[in-house]
Tab-separated table of C-alpha atoms and ligand atoms in Angstrom:
chain	number	residue	atom	x	y	z
A	1	UNK	CA	-0.532	-25.935	-4.054
A	2	UNK	CA	0.249	-22.915	-1.888
A	3	UNK	CA	0.182	-19.257	-2.947
A	4	UNK	CA	2.123	-16.957	-0.636
A	5	UNK	CA	0.587	-13.547	-1.236
A	6	UNK	CA	-0.294	-10.137	0.147
A	7	UNK	CA	-3.746	-10.018	-1.509
A	8	UNK	CA	-4.136	-6.220	-1.850
A	9	UNK	CA	-1.057	-6.036	-4.126
A	10	UNK	CA	-1.691	-6.059	-7.911
A	11	UNK	CA	1.130	-8.612	-8.230
A	12	UNK	CA	-0.735	-10.919	-5.867
A	13	UNK	CA	-4.069	-10.053	-7.448
A	14	UNK	CA	-3.109	-11.308	-10.892
A	15	UNK	CA	-1.976	-14.654	-9.472
A	16	UNK	CA	-5.084	-15.108	-7.290
A	17	UNK	CA	-7.516	-13.982	-9.980
A	18	UNK	CA	-5.992	-16.371	-12.550
A	19	UNK	CA	-6.049	-19.301	-10.088
A	20	UNK	CA	-9.691	-18.597	-9.229
A	21	UNK	CA	-10.730	-18.001	-12.828
A	22	UNK	CA	-9.271	-21.388	-13.726
A	23	UNK	CA	-10.988	-23.003	-10.746
A	24	UNK	CA	-7.718	-24.333	-9.305
A	25	UNK	CA	-7.447	-25.617	-5.747
A	26	UNK	CA	-4.913	-23.726	-3.670
A	27	UNK	CA	-4.107	-22.667	-0.147
A	28	UNK	CA	-3.774	-18.918	0.319
A	29	UNK	CA	-0.821	-18.220	2.652
A	30	UNK	CA	-0.917	-14.533	3.629
A	31	UNK	CA	2.385	-12.621	3.662
A	32	UNK	CA	2.124	-9.669	6.027
A	33	UNK	CA	4.438	-7.177	4.302
A	34	UNK	CA	3.585	-4.419	6.785
A	35	UNK	CA	5.094	-6.529	9.562
A	36	UNK	CA	8.094	-7.726	7.578
A	37	UNK	CA	6.917	-11.337	7.097
A	38	UNK	CA	8.863	-11.368	3.821
A	39	UNK	CA	12.114	-10.847	5.750
A	40	UNK	CA	11.724	-13.929	7.966
A	41	UNK	CA	14.149	-16.792	7.251
A	42	UNK	CA	11.363	-19.235	6.313
A	43	UNK	CA	10.129	-16.809	3.632
A	44	UNK	CA	13.620	-15.916	2.397
A	45	UNK	CA	14.194	-19.658	1.937
A	46	UNK	CA	11.289	-19.591	-0.540
A	47	UNK	CA	12.317	-16.383	-2.305
A	48	UNK	CA	15.768	-14.896	-1.694
A	49	UNK	CA	14.497	-11.638	-3.222
A	50	UNK	CA	12.270	-11.295	-0.122
A	51	UNK	CA	9.276	-10.549	-2.309
A	52	UNK	CA	5.855	-12.051	-2.779
A	53	UNK	CA	4.079	-13.684	-4.622
A	54	UNK	CA	5.560	-17.157	-4.361
A	55	UNK	CA	4.016	-20.446	-5.492
A	56	UNK	CA	4.833	-23.764	-3.849
A	57	UNK	CA	3.656	-26.921	-5.550
A	58	UNK	CA	4.793	-30.290	-4.267
A	59	UNK	CA	8.398	-29.154	-3.728
A	60	UNK	CA	8.491	-26.844	-6.767
A	61	UNK	CA	8.985	-23.199	-5.790
A	62	UNK	CA	8.315	-20.369	-8.229
A	63	UNK	CA	8.526	-16.603	-7.840
A	64	UNK	CA	7.782	-13.751	-10.278
A	65	UNK	CA	4.066	-13.139	-10.648
A	66	UNK	CA	3.894	-13.492	-14.440
A	67	UNK	CA	5.821	-16.776	-14.381
A	68	UNK	CA	3.396	-17.998	-11.715
A	69	UNK	CA	0.384	-17.136	-13.886
A	70	UNK	CA	1.924	-19.116	-16.767
A	71	UNK	CA	2.527	-22.102	-14.509
A	72	UNK	CA	-1.081	-21.939	-13.305
A	73	UNK	CA	-2.384	-22.103	-16.883
A	74	UNK	CA	-0.331	-25.273	-17.439
A	75	UNK	CA	-2.569	-26.905	-14.810
A	76	UNK	CA	-5.633	-26.122	-16.924
A	77	UNK	CA	-4.694	-25.430	-20.544
A	78	UNK	CA	-8.348	-25.826	-21.538
A	79	UNK	CA	-9.032	-22.629	-19.525
A	80	UNK	CA	-7.897	-20.767	-22.661
A	81	UNK	CA	-5.785	-18.087	-20.951
A	82	UNK	CA	-2.626	-19.011	-22.888
A	83	UNK	CA	-3.162	-19.707	-26.608
A	84	UNK	CA	-1.555	-22.899	-27.945
A	85	UNK	CA	-0.159	-21.377	-31.167
A	86	UNK	CA	3.319	-19.760	-31.144
A	87	UNK	CA	2.112	-16.323	-32.258
A	88	UNK	CA	-0.734	-16.239	-29.786
A	89	UNK	CA	1.653	-17.195	-26.969
A	90	UNK	CA	4.204	-14.630	-28.104
A	91	UNK	CA	1.521	-11.944	-28.032
A	92	UNK	CA	0.677	-12.831	-24.418
A	93	UNK	CA	4.400	-12.824	-23.540
A	94	UNK	CA	4.812	-9.441	-25.204
A	95	UNK	CA	2.199	-7.902	-22.922
A	96	UNK	CA	3.429	-9.687	-19.789
A	97	UNK	CA	6.986	-8.465	-20.477
A	98	UNK	CA	5.638	-4.998	-21.250
A	99	UNK	CA	3.734	-4.994	-17.986
A	100	UNK	CA	6.833	-6.006	-16.031
A	101	UNK	CA	9.132	-3.532	-17.787
A	102	UNK	CA	6.905	-0.448	-18.122
A	103	UNK	CA	3.398	-0.625	-16.670
A	104	UNK	CA	4.276	-2.116	-13.261
A	105	UNK	CA	6.969	0.512	-12.501
A	106	UNK	CA	4.783	3.385	-13.793
A	107	UNK	CA	1.610	2.451	-11.869
A	108	UNK	CA	3.614	1.060	-8.945
A	109	UNK	CA	5.376	4.371	-8.388
A	110	UNK	CA	2.062	6.242	-8.039
A	111	UNK	CA	0.669	3.545	-5.729
A	112	UNK	CA	3.817	3.808	-3.628
A	113	UNK	CA	3.913	7.619	-3.459
A	114	UNK	CA	0.200	8.195	-2.940
A	115	UNK	CA	-0.830	5.149	-0.911
A	116	UNK	CA	2.085	3.272	0.646
A	117	UNK	CA	4.902	5.661	1.440
A	118	UNK	CA	3.374	7.074	4.620
A	119	UNK	CA	2.121	3.648	5.745
A	120	UNK	CA	5.692	2.326	5.525
A	121	UNK	CA	6.965	5.358	7.476
A	122	UNK	CA	8.921	6.740	4.520
A	123	UNK	CA	7.627	10.303	4.678
A	124	UNK	CA	5.491	12.459	2.407
A	125	UNK	CA	4.875	11.819	-1.293
A	126	UNK	CA	7.621	13.300	-3.477
A	127	UNK	CA	6.279	15.736	-6.102
A	128	UNK	CA	9.220	14.850	-8.378
A	129	UNK	CA	8.461	11.107	-8.213
A	130	UNK	CA	4.752	11.747	-8.704
A	131	UNK	CA	5.416	13.847	-11.795
A	132	UNK	CA	7.692	11.133	-13.164
A	133	UNK	CA	5.116	8.416	-12.421
A	134	UNK	CA	2.315	10.386	-14.052
A	135	UNK	CA	4.433	11.013	-17.133
A	136	UNK	CA	5.112	7.278	-17.478
A	137	UNK	CA	1.451	6.321	-16.946
A	138	UNK	CA	0.457	8.850	-19.631
A	139	UNK	CA	3.130	7.550	-22.001
A	140	UNK	CA	2.446	3.833	-21.640
A	141	UNK	CA	-1.272	4.314	-20.994
A	142	UNK	CA	-1.416	6.015	-24.392
A	143	UNK	CA	0.119	2.928	-25.995
A	144	UNK	CA	-2.334	0.643	-24.191
A	145	UNK	CA	-5.316	2.813	-25.099
A	146	UNK	CA	-4.358	2.936	-28.786
A	147	UNK	CA	-3.873	-0.836	-28.888
A	148	UNK	CA	-7.230	-1.528	-27.236
A	149	UNK	CA	-9.054	0.707	-29.705
A	150	UNK	CA	-8.882	-2.149	-32.207
A	151	UNK	CA	-9.376	-5.079	-29.854
A	152	UNK	CA	-11.864	-6.382	-27.297
A	153	UNK	CA	-9.097	-7.820	-25.113
A	154	UNK	CA	-5.342	-7.205	-25.211
A	155	UNK	CA	-4.625	-10.193	-27.438
A	156	UNK	CA	-7.764	-10.076	-29.548
A	157	UNK	CA	-11.232	-11.527	-29.036
A	158	UNK	CA	-10.393	-13.710	-26.063
A	159	UNK	CA	-9.384	-13.108	-22.477
A	160	UNK	CA	-5.758	-14.138	-21.786
A	161	UNK	CA	-3.128	-13.849	-19.062
A	162	UNK	CA	-2.123	-10.530	-20.623
A	163	UNK	CA	-5.401	-8.970	-19.472
A	164	UNK	CA	-4.849	-10.201	-15.911
A	165	UNK	CA	-1.259	-8.899	-15.742
A	166	UNK	CA	-1.857	-5.479	-17.254
A	167	UNK	CA	-5.384	-4.950	-15.908
A	168	UNK	CA	-4.419	-5.749	-12.303
A	169	UNK	CA	-2.897	-2.280	-11.945
A	170	UNK	CA	-6.159	-0.574	-12.889
A	171	UNK	CA	-7.706	-1.719	-9.598
A	172	UNK	CA	-5.910	1.274	-8.032
A	173	UNK	CA	-6.487	3.788	-10.824
A	174	UNK	CA	-8.755	5.955	-8.654
A	175	UNK	CA	-6.939	5.730	-5.333
A	176	UNK	CA	-3.491	6.282	-6.836
A	177	UNK	CA	-4.936	8.927	-9.198
A	178	UNK	CA	-3.557	7.670	-12.497
A	179	UNK	CA	-3.875	10.389	-15.151
A	180	UNK	CA	-5.977	8.205	-17.464
A	181	UNK	CA	-9.105	10.322	-17.865
A	182	UNK	CA	-8.773	10.671	-21.664
A	183	UNK	CA	-8.157	6.932	-22.163
A	184	UNK	CA	-11.675	5.713	-22.979
A	185	UNK	CA	-10.567	2.386	-24.428
A	186	UNK	CA	-8.753	1.473	-21.231
A	187	UNK	CA	-11.914	2.248	-19.281
A	188	UNK	CA	-14.113	0.226	-21.624
A	189	UNK	CA	-11.723	-2.734	-21.398
A	190	UNK	CA	-11.385	-2.519	-17.602
A	191	UNK	CA	-15.178	-2.357	-17.170
A	192	UNK	CA	-15.287	-5.679	-19.064
A	193	UNK	CA	-12.669	-7.203	-16.761
A	194	UNK	CA	-14.745	-6.180	-13.759
A	195	UNK	CA	-17.542	-8.393	-15.114
A	196	UNK	CA	-15.393	-11.484	-14.510
A	197	UNK	CA	-16.465	-13.094	-11.196
A	198	UNK	CA	-12.890	-14.155	-10.259
A	199	UNK	CA	-11.745	-10.584	-10.895
A	200	UNK	CA	-14.299	-9.044	-8.563
A	201	UNK	CA	-13.728	-11.735	-5.951
A	202	UNK	CA	-9.970	-11.061	-5.916
A	203	UNK	CA	-10.167	-7.319	-5.294
A	204	UNK	CA	-9.192	-6.726	-1.677
A	205	UNK	CA	-9.303	-3.344	0.002
A	206	UNK	CA	-5.953	-2.554	1.651
A	207	UNK	CA	-6.211	-2.059	5.429
A	208	UNK	CA	-5.206	1.646	5.151
B	1	LIG	N1	8.658	-8.703	-10.273
B	1	LIG	C1	8.106	-9.236	-9.064
B	1	LIG	C2	7.893	-8.110	-8.074
B	1	LIG	C3	7.423	-8.607	-6.725
B	1	LIG	C4	7.319	-7.464	-5.719
B	1	LIG	O1	7.909	-6.389	-5.912
B	1	LIG	N2	6.592	-7.685	-4.605
B	1	LIG	C5	6.502	-6.680	-3.577
B	1	LIG	C6	5.082	-6.428	-3.102
B	1	LIG	S1	3.990	-5.900	-4.339
B	1	LIG	C7	7.230	-7.145	-2.329
B	1	LIG	O2	7.090	-8.289	-1.933
B	1	LIG	N3	7.991	-6.238	-1.701
B	1	LIG	C8	8.634	-6.484	-0.483
B	1	LIG	C9	10.037	-5.897	-0.451
B	1	LIG	O3	10.556	-5.570	-1.516
B	1	LIG	O4	10.560	-5.778	0.646
B	1	LIG	C10	6.771	-9.954	-9.366
B	1	LIG	O5	6.070	-9.530	-10.291
B	1	LIG	O6	6.460	-10.957	-8.702
């Protein structure tokens, strides 16, 4: 199984951390986004969206990070990251959809403005975009914090894919300056995620 990834990205992180946590064998194929590796024909043949991560498994090609994490759990259902009962699974889906719809764009915009924009030669951070990003992180971070106040992990007492998908973005909370200071439950939960060996092992400092 091959994972085509740019490891510093939270979208790559969740895939790598899940694969490692489950103890799956895989080949890490680096995608150098800074040098446009995602635009090369051989990569576009894997994902016409020109985006990583992409999984390749014996002729099966899958893109979209959350779909990849679900596929990985099917290789080791006993790993416990995706509950077998319909409600438990729906709860995990809820948070993975939420992450894709709200949390990824909110956190991603601050990562882009404060960390990536200059590196990609797109000029200075835009105060308007930063204000918008901060507003969204406050809004959805408030939801996350309130939810976690009554739970150890996002879907209850056990670690699931939901924690990997949503928590991945917290790896850049300091560098991208998310306005999450008042959110104590998020911090408590994230400190717990940092105790997971595969989590720590998958954190990669970007080369800038
Ligand atoms: N919804 C997709 C988003 C993937 C994505 O946006 N990947 C970014 C890097 S973090 C990318 O490859 N961007 C390259 C580009 O858009 O040119 C997922 O979760 O897999």
